[in-house]
Amino acid sequence: MADQHRTFDLAVVGGGAVGLSCAWRAARAGLSVVLLEQDEFFGDRASSAGVERQWRFQYSDEEMTRLVLAAVPLWRELEEAAGRRLIHTTGSLWFGEVAESTNEGHISDAAKVLERLDLPFEWVTAAEIERRFGFRDLPGHYEGFYQPGGGVIDVKGTLFALYCQARAAGADLRERQRVTGLAVTGDGVRLSTGAGTLTAGRLVVAGGAYSGELLRSWGVEFKVEIYEMATAYFQVRDPSVDYPTWFAFQKPAETDSNLFYGFGQSPWGPRGTIRVAPDFEVDPLHSPREADGTPRAADLRRTADWVRRHMPGLDPEPLRPSTCLIALPADPGRDFYLGTVPEGTAGAGRVVVCAAGWMFKFAPLFGQICVDLAVDGATSHDISRLTFGR
Ligand SMILES: Cc1cc2nc3c(=O)[nH]c(=O)nc-3n(C[C@H](O)[C@H](O)[C@H](O)COP(=O)(O)OP(=O)(O)OC[C@H]3O[C@@H](n4cnc5c(N)ncnc54)[C@H](O)[C@@H]3O)c2cc1C
């Protein structure tokens, strides 16, 4: 069968932001790389779907903010190579219940981290948020901060830039090739796909929500919850209305986590609509293959109610509703899985995993870290919170 005798230095499973970043960094370092993607590149069925992601420095844990800072030079390198801007600075506004812990973090703790690392921010009250940023009818005790370095990432532009850079550096990028089996060989890993088998010295699994399908057969503990998250756009009533990227931290409602976030008018796309979405972890899927792209009506209704009540500059009728698949670590104290599979499991020392969590902003850095772990077995970055068995 095809490729039976071809051996690559590195194989990558998954052609989302992380897998493409791995291929870019590995090929650029002179490794022979093959990347296998089960769907088409730039599709909307996995976690790198849609057109925008939030860029932010604030995290409740200092190590995470340090990783964002470490990602910046790689983003600049990618932007330079692609000849276009991929991160657009619009500012980032976090507001609401300042002591509420959520899957996105904690306002007060994140402000302390910004202060410790000497990153600029302004503390704002509910009245100031309404006056300066166009929100309305916020509970009077809501507060938060505005961080001017936050912004919005151009998702499709990033994926295309990564794809082009990886290819130009010699990576073999294959779409519509699902990896159905992994086996350890004498000095590497063998991957089975519908098109045949191939071998590689090292493997990175960057399969997003699907990563568990491959890892569980090796007994790797990969504990995640998988959700299909709703999202929608809303028509701007007055063209002068705009917002920074924002996240509202609220006390959970009876039915959901009551968290909402959104963007301003797209700096690269047609103006006139703005994305607002709920961040509700409800109805986890048993398998990512159950996802059907249909948002829950209740999630859209709740988001429309938030817009109606708090964002008078927008028409509250949801437009272009869709979903995005996400796997989140089941342990709320863990942000991601990033590391070599643990000793005692098949693939130890040869297989690196990078999956689960809100990681688009880290993609170029995590790609580099995966390559360093796969090739050298180590990274200079502090990822101790993210490794297996920590
Ligand atoms: C609604 C939503 C909002 C988000 N907001 C933010 C944000 O504001 N900021 C941020 O930083 N992050 C955010 N994220 C998270 C971010 O989008 C993801 O962390 C990131 O896109 C993950 O990229 P990935 O490459 O790891 O996974 P994916 O994009 O899911 O890519 C994995 C790929 O692997 C392929 N694959 C899987 N199994 C196989 C197999 N066996 N064989 C071949 N191919 C396979 C899949 O088809 C898929 O294309 C958000 C996510 C969602 C859903």
Short mmCIF file of C-alpha atoms and ligand atoms in Angstrom, two decimals:
data_model
loop_
_atom_site.label_atom_id
_atom_site.label_comp_id
_atom_site.label_asym_id
_atom_site.label_seq_id
_atom_site.Cartn_x
_atom_site.Cartn_y
_atom_site.Cartn_z
CA MET A 1 0.00 0.00 0.00
CA ALA A 2 1.02 3.62 -0.47
CA ASP A 3 3.88 4.92 1.65
CA GLN A 4 4.56 1.58 3.28
CA HIS A 5 8.30 2.11 3.13
CA ARG A 6 8.45 5.84 3.68
CA THR A 7 9.70 6.92 7.08
CA PHE A 8 9.38 10.50 8.25
CA ASP A 9 11.19 12.19 11.11
CA LEU A 10 7.88 13.40 12.46
CA ALA A 11 4.21 12.63 11.83
CA VAL A 12 1.45 14.96 13.01
CA VAL A 13 -2.17 13.92 13.45
CA GLY A 14 -4.50 16.87 12.96
CA GLY A 15 -4.52 19.87 10.63
CA GLY A 16 -6.00 22.49 12.97
CA ALA A 17 -4.06 25.47 14.31
CA VAL A 18 -1.85 23.33 16.54
CA GLY A 19 -1.05 20.55 14.05
CA LEU A 20 -0.25 23.06 11.29
CA SER A 21 1.97 24.98 13.72
CA CYS A 22 3.86 21.76 14.53
CA ALA A 23 4.34 21.06 10.82
CA TRP A 24 5.56 24.62 10.24
CA ARG A 25 8.08 24.59 13.10
CA ALA A 26 9.34 21.07 12.33
CA ALA A 27 9.74 21.58 8.57
CA ARG A 28 11.41 24.92 9.17
CA ALA A 29 13.94 23.14 11.41
CA GLY A 30 14.76 20.76 8.56
CA LEU A 31 12.80 17.69 9.70
CA SER A 32 10.87 15.56 7.21
CA VAL A 33 7.24 15.94 8.30
CA VAL A 34 3.93 14.46 7.29
CA LEU A 35 0.64 15.82 8.60
CA LEU A 36 -2.62 13.87 8.31
CA GLU A 37 -6.00 15.59 8.51
CA GLN A 38 -9.21 13.56 8.42
CA ASP A 39 -11.32 16.34 6.89
CA GLU A 40 -10.41 19.19 4.57
CA PHE A 41 -8.00 21.89 5.66
CA PHE A 42 -9.64 25.16 6.82
CA GLY A 43 -12.96 23.41 7.50
CA ASP A 44 -15.44 24.25 10.24
CA ARG A 45 -16.01 20.86 11.84
CA ALA A 46 -13.29 20.94 14.51
CA SER A 47 -12.12 23.46 17.12
CA SER A 48 -10.27 25.82 14.76
CA ALA A 49 -13.61 26.65 13.13
CA GLY A 50 -14.99 30.11 12.42
CA VAL A 51 -13.15 33.34 11.77
CA GLU A 52 -12.13 34.95 15.06
CA ARG A 53 -10.61 34.12 18.45
CA GLN A 54 -9.81 36.29 21.42
CA TRP A 55 -6.22 37.31 22.02
CA ARG A 56 -5.48 38.15 25.64
CA PHE A 57 -2.56 38.34 28.04
CA GLN A 58 -4.54 38.00 31.27
CA TYR A 59 -4.64 34.65 33.02
CA SER A 60 -5.22 33.80 36.67
CA ASP A 61 -1.92 31.89 36.67
CA GLU A 62 1.31 33.67 35.97
CA GLU A 63 2.79 30.73 34.01
CA MET A 64 0.00 31.03 31.46
CA THR A 65 0.55 34.75 30.92
CA ARG A 66 4.26 34.02 30.52
CA LEU A 67 3.37 31.50 27.80
CA VAL A 68 1.26 34.13 25.99
CA LEU A 69 4.24 36.50 26.14
CA ALA A 70 6.47 33.73 24.77
CA ALA A 71 4.03 33.18 21.89
CA VAL A 72 4.29 36.81 20.71
CA PRO A 73 7.62 36.53 18.78
CA LEU A 74 6.34 33.44 16.95
CA TRP A 75 3.14 35.24 15.96
CA ARG A 76 5.28 38.14 14.69
CA GLU A 77 7.44 35.71 12.72
CA LEU A 78 4.35 34.13 11.16
CA GLU A 79 2.84 37.53 10.34
CA GLU A 80 6.08 38.63 8.74
CA ALA A 81 6.39 35.44 6.69
CA ALA A 82 2.74 35.70 5.60
CA GLY A 83 2.96 39.42 4.88
CA ARG A 84 -0.24 40.17 6.80
CA ARG A 85 -1.43 40.97 10.26
CA LEU A 86 -3.04 38.05 12.11
CA ILE A 87 -3.57 39.55 15.58
CA HIS A 88 -5.51 42.83 15.57
CA THR A 89 -5.24 44.88 18.76
CA THR A 90 -8.65 46.07 19.93
CA GLY A 91 -8.19 45.86 23.72
CA SER A 92 -9.69 43.22 25.98
CA LEU A 93 -12.38 43.96 28.57
CA TRP A 94 -13.11 41.55 31.43
CA PHE A 95 -15.96 42.53 33.71
CA GLY A 96 -18.64 41.19 36.03
CA GLU A 97 -18.33 39.35 39.35
CA VAL A 98 -14.68 39.95 40.19
CA ALA A 99 -14.35 37.01 42.58
CA GLU A 100 -16.18 34.43 40.42
CA SER A 101 -14.03 31.48 39.23
CA THR A 102 -14.94 30.33 35.74
CA ASN A 103 -13.48 28.17 32.97
CA GLU A 104 -12.03 31.42 31.60
CA GLY A 105 -10.35 32.41 34.86
CA HIS A 106 -10.89 34.89 37.65
CA ILE A 107 -10.91 38.68 37.26
CA SER A 108 -9.09 39.66 40.48
CA ASP A 109 -6.40 36.99 40.17
CA ALA A 110 -5.79 37.86 36.52
CA ALA A 111 -5.44 41.56 37.43
CA LYS A 112 -2.82 40.62 40.05
CA VAL A 113 -0.86 38.67 37.42
CA LEU A 114 -0.98 41.65 35.03
CA GLU A 115 0.30 43.86 37.84
CA ARG A 116 3.12 41.46 38.78
CA LEU A 117 4.26 41.19 35.17
CA ASP A 118 3.98 44.93 34.66
CA LEU A 119 1.43 44.65 31.86
CA PRO A 120 -0.85 47.69 31.51
CA PHE A 121 -4.51 47.63 32.50
CA GLU A 122 -7.18 49.99 33.82
CA TRP A 123 -9.64 49.02 36.52
CA VAL A 124 -13.20 50.00 35.52
CA THR A 125 -16.53 50.19 37.35
CA ALA A 126 -19.95 49.25 35.94
CA ALA A 127 -20.74 52.94 35.28
CA GLU A 128 -17.46 53.39 33.37
CA ILE A 129 -18.00 50.19 31.36
CA GLU A 130 -21.43 51.49 30.31
CA ARG A 131 -20.15 54.96 29.45
CA ARG A 132 -16.96 53.97 27.65
CA PHE A 133 -17.83 50.66 26.03
CA GLY A 134 -21.54 50.92 25.23
CA PHE A 135 -22.95 48.25 27.57
CA ARG A 136 -26.17 49.01 29.44
CA ASP A 137 -28.06 47.95 32.56
CA LEU A 138 -25.14 46.14 34.21
CA PRO A 139 -25.53 45.27 37.91
CA GLY A 140 -24.01 48.22 39.81
CA HIS A 141 -21.42 46.12 41.64
CA TYR A 142 -19.88 44.76 38.40
CA GLU A 143 -16.27 45.79 37.89
CA GLY A 144 -13.32 44.62 35.87
CA PHE A 145 -10.39 45.76 33.79
CA TYR A 146 -9.51 46.87 30.30
CA GLN A 147 -6.19 45.53 28.98
CA PRO A 148 -5.15 47.51 25.90
CA GLY A 149 -2.93 44.77 24.39
CA GLY A 150 -5.79 42.29 23.92
CA GLY A 151 -7.47 41.79 20.60
CA VAL A 152 -8.79 39.44 17.98
CA ILE A 153 -7.03 36.72 15.98
CA ASP A 154 -7.83 36.20 12.29
CA VAL A 155 -8.48 32.43 12.35
CA LYS A 156 -8.68 31.65 8.64
CA GLY A 157 -5.74 33.97 7.92
CA THR A 158 -3.68 32.16 10.55
CA LEU A 159 -4.54 28.67 9.29
CA PHE A 160 -3.74 29.66 5.71
CA ALA A 161 -0.47 31.30 6.74
CA LEU A 162 0.58 28.20 8.73
CA TYR A 163 -0.38 25.90 5.85
CA CYS A 164 1.58 27.97 3.30
CA GLN A 165 4.65 28.30 5.54
CA ALA A 166 4.67 24.60 6.41
CA ARG A 167 4.35 23.61 2.75
CA ALA A 168 6.97 26.06 1.62
CA ALA A 169 9.36 24.55 4.19
CA GLY A 170 8.73 21.08 2.76
CA ALA A 171 6.03 19.56 5.00
CA ASP A 172 3.83 16.92 3.37
CA LEU A 173 0.28 18.03 4.26
CA ARG A 174 -2.44 15.51 3.48
CA GLU A 175 -6.18 16.06 3.85
CA ARG A 176 -9.02 13.51 3.98
CA GLN A 177 -6.73 10.95 5.62
CA ARG A 178 -8.01 9.74 8.95
CA VAL A 179 -5.52 7.98 11.19
CA THR A 180 -7.32 4.91 12.46
CA GLY A 181 -4.52 3.11 14.24
CA LEU A 182 -1.20 3.74 15.93
CA ALA A 183 1.42 1.13 16.77
CA VAL A 184 4.86 1.36 18.27
CA THR A 185 7.63 -0.06 16.08
CA GLY A 186 11.31 -0.76 16.86
CA ASP A 187 12.38 2.83 16.52
CA GLY A 188 9.26 4.83 15.88
CA VAL A 189 5.53 4.80 15.36
CA ARG A 190 3.38 3.30 12.59
CA LEU A 191 0.18 5.06 11.56
CA SER A 192 -2.65 3.39 9.67
CA THR A 193 -4.99 5.38 7.45
CA GLY A 194 -7.50 4.42 4.79
CA ALA A 195 -4.75 5.12 2.24
CA GLY A 196 -2.19 2.76 3.81
CA THR A 197 0.42 2.91 6.53
CA LEU A 198 3.40 5.10 7.16
CA THR A 199 6.06 5.26 9.80
CA ALA A 200 7.74 8.11 11.60
CA GLY A 201 10.40 8.39 14.25
CA ARG A 202 8.23 10.66 16.40
CA LEU A 203 4.54 11.54 16.53
CA VAL A 204 2.55 14.56 17.65
CA VAL A 205 -1.14 14.01 18.32
CA ALA A 206 -2.88 17.37 17.78
CA GLY A 207 -6.31 15.92 17.11
CA GLY A 208 -8.29 18.38 19.25
CA ALA A 209 -11.47 16.82 20.64
CA TYR A 210 -10.74 13.60 18.74
CA SER A 211 -7.36 12.99 20.37
CA GLY A 212 -8.80 10.63 22.97
CA GLU A 213 -9.92 8.19 20.27
CA LEU A 214 -6.29 7.45 19.44
CA LEU A 215 -4.78 7.83 22.89
CA ARG A 216 -7.18 5.66 24.86
CA SER A 217 -6.18 2.56 22.89
CA TRP A 218 -2.72 3.06 24.44
CA GLY A 219 -4.08 3.48 27.93
CA VAL A 220 -3.19 7.17 28.07
CA GLU A 221 -5.36 9.00 30.57
CA PHE A 222 -6.88 11.89 28.65
CA LYS A 223 -9.82 13.14 30.70
CA VAL A 224 -11.83 15.74 28.83
CA GLU A 225 -15.39 16.87 28.40
CA ILE A 226 -16.54 17.61 24.88
CA TYR A 227 -19.05 20.31 24.02
CA GLU A 228 -20.60 21.79 20.95
CA MET A 229 -20.68 25.49 21.77
CA ALA A 230 -23.20 27.86 20.20
CA THR A 231 -22.30 31.13 18.57
CA ALA A 232 -24.11 33.83 16.57
CA TYR A 233 -23.70 37.24 14.98
CA PHE A 234 -25.81 40.33 15.63
CA GLN A 235 -26.49 43.25 13.30
CA VAL A 236 -24.98 46.56 14.33
CA ARG A 237 -27.70 49.24 14.54
CA ASP A 238 -25.36 52.21 14.29
CA PRO A 239 -22.16 51.81 12.21
CA SER A 240 -20.15 53.80 14.77
CA VAL A 241 -20.83 51.13 17.44
CA ASP A 242 -17.83 49.00 18.23
CA TYR A 243 -16.48 46.97 21.14
CA PRO A 244 -13.15 45.61 22.34
CA THR A 245 -13.09 41.84 22.78
CA TRP A 246 -14.91 41.22 26.08
CA PHE A 247 -15.90 38.52 28.53
CA ALA A 248 -18.67 38.86 31.16
CA PHE A 249 -18.12 36.89 34.37
CA GLN A 250 -21.41 36.20 36.11
CA LYS A 251 -22.81 33.92 38.77
CA PRO A 252 -24.13 30.69 37.25
CA ALA A 253 -27.81 30.58 36.33
CA GLU A 254 -29.99 27.57 37.15
CA THR A 255 -29.66 26.26 33.62
CA ASP A 256 -26.13 27.21 32.58
CA SER A 257 -22.88 28.94 33.54
CA ASN A 258 -24.29 32.34 32.49
CA LEU A 259 -21.05 33.44 30.83
CA PHE A 260 -21.00 35.49 27.62
CA TYR A 261 -18.26 36.90 25.45
CA GLY A 262 -17.91 38.80 22.24
CA PHE A 263 -15.91 40.80 19.76
CA GLY A 264 -15.96 44.12 17.97
CA GLN A 265 -16.57 44.61 14.26
CA SER A 266 -14.18 42.38 12.35
CA PRO A 267 -11.03 44.33 11.42
CA TRP A 268 -10.58 42.22 8.28
CA GLY A 269 -14.11 41.17 7.27
CA PRO A 270 -17.19 43.06 6.14
CA ARG A 271 -18.40 45.43 8.81
CA GLY A 272 -21.94 45.47 10.10
CA THR A 273 -22.25 42.40 12.32
CA ILE A 274 -20.67 41.46 15.63
CA ARG A 275 -20.24 38.05 17.21
CA VAL A 276 -21.62 37.42 20.70
CA ALA A 277 -21.65 33.93 22.18
CA PRO A 278 -22.49 32.01 25.33
CA ASP A 279 -19.75 30.03 27.08
CA PHE A 280 -22.01 27.33 28.49
CA GLU A 281 -20.72 23.88 29.39
CA VAL A 282 -23.99 21.97 29.10
CA ASP A 283 -24.93 18.63 27.54
CA PRO A 284 -21.44 17.14 27.02
CA LEU A 285 -21.12 14.82 24.02
CA HIS A 286 -20.09 11.17 24.43
CA SER A 287 -18.03 11.44 21.27
CA PRO A 288 -16.94 14.37 19.05
CA ARG A 289 -18.53 12.49 16.14
CA GLU A 290 -21.99 13.21 17.63
CA ALA A 291 -21.60 16.92 16.84
CA ASP A 292 -24.08 18.06 14.18
CA GLY A 293 -23.47 21.82 13.99
CA THR A 294 -26.87 22.75 15.42
CA PRO A 295 -26.82 25.17 18.35
CA ARG A 296 -29.21 24.58 21.24
CA ALA A 297 -32.21 26.90 20.89
CA ALA A 298 -31.97 27.75 24.60
CA ASP A 299 -28.37 28.97 24.17
CA LEU A 300 -29.32 31.27 21.31
CA ARG A 301 -32.31 32.59 23.25
CA ARG A 302 -30.18 33.32 26.31
CA THR A 303 -27.57 35.09 24.16
CA ALA A 304 -30.25 37.16 22.42
CA ASP A 305 -31.62 38.11 25.87
CA TRP A 306 -28.12 39.22 26.97
CA VAL A 307 -27.75 41.34 23.84
CA ARG A 308 -31.24 42.84 24.21
CA ARG A 309 -30.59 43.80 27.80
CA HIS A 310 -26.95 44.88 27.76
CA MET A 311 -25.92 45.80 24.20
CA PRO A 312 -28.29 48.46 22.82
CA GLY A 313 -26.05 49.04 19.80
CA LEU A 314 -27.00 45.63 18.39
CA ASP A 315 -30.21 44.18 16.99
CA PRO A 316 -30.97 41.20 19.28
CA GLU A 317 -31.98 38.80 16.49
CA PRO A 318 -29.25 36.09 16.20
CA LEU A 319 -27.79 35.73 12.68
CA ARG A 320 -25.72 32.90 11.18
CA PRO A 321 -26.02 30.61 14.25
CA SER A 322 -23.48 27.81 14.33
CA THR A 323 -21.46 25.71 16.75
CA CYS A 324 -17.83 24.96 17.49
CA LEU A 325 -16.52 21.73 18.94
CA ILE A 326 -14.33 21.98 22.00
CA ALA A 327 -12.71 19.51 24.41
CA LEU A 328 -11.99 20.94 27.84
CA PRO A 329 -9.90 19.15 30.48
CA ALA A 330 -12.26 17.57 33.03
CA ASP A 331 -10.03 18.84 35.85
CA PRO A 332 -10.80 22.58 36.16
CA GLY A 333 -7.24 23.12 37.48
CA ARG A 334 -5.75 22.01 34.18
CA ASP A 335 -5.73 24.34 31.15
CA PHE A 336 -4.45 21.91 28.48
CA TYR A 337 -2.80 18.58 27.84
CA LEU A 338 0.67 19.34 26.52
CA GLY A 339 3.47 16.83 26.97
CA THR A 340 4.97 13.46 26.16
CA VAL A 341 2.69 10.51 26.88
CA PRO A 342 3.53 9.11 30.32
CA GLU A 343 6.12 6.40 31.01
CA GLY A 344 4.52 2.98 31.10
CA THR A 345 2.19 3.64 28.15
CA ALA A 346 2.89 2.64 24.58
CA GLY A 347 4.55 5.53 22.78
CA ALA A 348 6.34 6.88 25.86
CA GLY A 349 9.34 8.93 24.71
CA ARG A 350 8.09 9.08 21.13
CA VAL A 351 4.62 10.55 21.24
CA VAL A 352 3.72 14.11 22.23
CA VAL A 353 0.15 15.29 22.74
CA CYS A 354 -1.20 18.83 22.52
CA ALA A 355 -4.96 19.03 22.87
CA ALA A 356 -7.96 20.36 24.82
CA GLY A 357 -8.62 23.85 26.12
CA TRP A 358 -8.69 27.40 24.74
CA MET A 359 -5.40 27.31 22.92
CA PHE A 360 -5.65 29.15 19.61
CA LYS A 361 -3.59 32.06 20.95
CA PHE A 362 -0.81 29.64 21.90
CA ALA A 363 -0.79 27.66 18.64
CA PRO A 364 2.59 28.75 17.17
CA LEU A 365 4.30 28.39 20.55
CA PHE A 366 2.71 25.04 21.34
CA GLY A 367 3.73 23.83 17.86
CA GLN A 368 7.34 24.71 18.69
CA ILE A 369 7.11 23.10 22.13
CA CYS A 370 5.69 19.88 20.63
CA VAL A 371 8.58 19.71 18.16
CA ASP A 372 11.13 20.35 20.93
CA LEU A 373 9.57 17.66 23.12
CA ALA A 374 9.40 15.19 20.23
CA VAL A 375 12.98 15.76 19.08
CA ASP A 376 14.89 16.71 22.25
CA GLY A 377 12.53 15.39 24.94
CA ALA A 378 12.52 18.80 26.64
CA THR A 379 11.40 22.41 26.35
CA SER A 380 12.76 25.56 27.96
CA HIS A 381 9.19 26.75 28.73
CA ASP A 382 7.47 26.02 32.01
CA ILE A 383 4.65 23.63 31.04
CA SER A 384 4.62 21.72 34.34
CA ARG A 385 0.91 22.57 34.88
CA LEU A 386 0.01 21.04 31.51
CA THR A 387 1.91 17.74 31.32
CA PHE A 388 0.47 14.24 31.77
CA GLY A 389 0.42 12.89 35.33
CA ARG A 390 1.18 16.26 36.92
C1 LIG B 1 -16.55 28.48 20.57
C2 LIG B 1 -15.07 28.48 20.77
C3 LIG B 1 -14.42 29.65 21.16
C4 LIG B 1 -13.04 29.66 21.36
N1 LIG B 1 -12.45 30.82 21.73
C5 LIG B 1 -11.10 30.86 21.87
C6 LIG B 1 -10.46 32.10 22.12
O1 LIG B 1 -11.11 33.13 22.19
N2 LIG B 1 -9.10 32.10 22.27
C7 LIG B 1 -8.35 30.96 22.15
O2 LIG B 1 -7.13 31.02 22.29
N3 LIG B 1 -8.94 29.77 21.89
C8 LIG B 1 -10.29 29.71 21.74
N4 LIG B 1 -10.92 28.53 21.43
C9 LIG B 1 -10.12 27.30 21.38
C10 LIG B 1 -9.37 27.16 20.09
O3 LIG B 1 -10.19 27.41 18.98
C11 LIG B 1 -8.84 25.73 20.04
O4 LIG B 1 -8.10 25.48 21.23
C12 LIG B 1 -7.93 25.52 18.86
O5 LIG B 1 -8.57 25.87 17.65
C13 LIG B 1 -7.53 24.05 18.85
O6 LIG B 1 -6.78 23.77 17.69
P1 LIG B 1 -6.31 22.27 17.48
O7 LIG B 1 -5.46 22.28 16.28
O8 LIG B 1 -5.75 21.75 18.76
O9 LIG B 1 -7.64 21.44 17.29
P2 LIG B 1 -8.61 21.34 16.02
O10 LIG B 1 -8.77 22.64 15.37
O11 LIG B 1 -9.82 20.63 16.53
O12 LIG B 1 -7.81 20.42 15.04
C14 LIG B 1 -7.68 19.05 15.25
C15 LIG B 1 -7.75 18.42 13.89
O13 LIG B 1 -7.41 17.04 13.99
C16 LIG B 1 -8.18 16.33 13.05
N5 LIG B 1 -8.17 14.93 13.48
C17 LIG B 1 -8.62 14.46 14.66
N6 LIG B 1 -8.46 13.12 14.73
C18 LIG B 1 -7.88 12.75 13.56
C19 LIG B 1 -7.47 11.51 13.04
N7 LIG B 1 -7.63 10.38 13.73
N8 LIG B 1 -6.89 11.48 11.81
C20 LIG B 1 -6.71 12.64 11.10
N9 LIG B 1 -7.12 13.84 11.56
C21 LIG B 1 -7.69 13.91 12.77
C22 LIG B 1 -9.53 17.00 13.13
O14 LIG B 1 -10.31 16.77 11.98
C23 LIG B 1 -9.15 18.46 13.30
O15 LIG B 1 -9.11 19.16 12.07
C24 LIG B 1 -12.29 28.48 21.19
C25 LIG B 1 -12.94 27.31 20.79
C26 LIG B 1 -14.30 27.30 20.58
C27 LIG B 1 -14.95 26.04 20.15
#
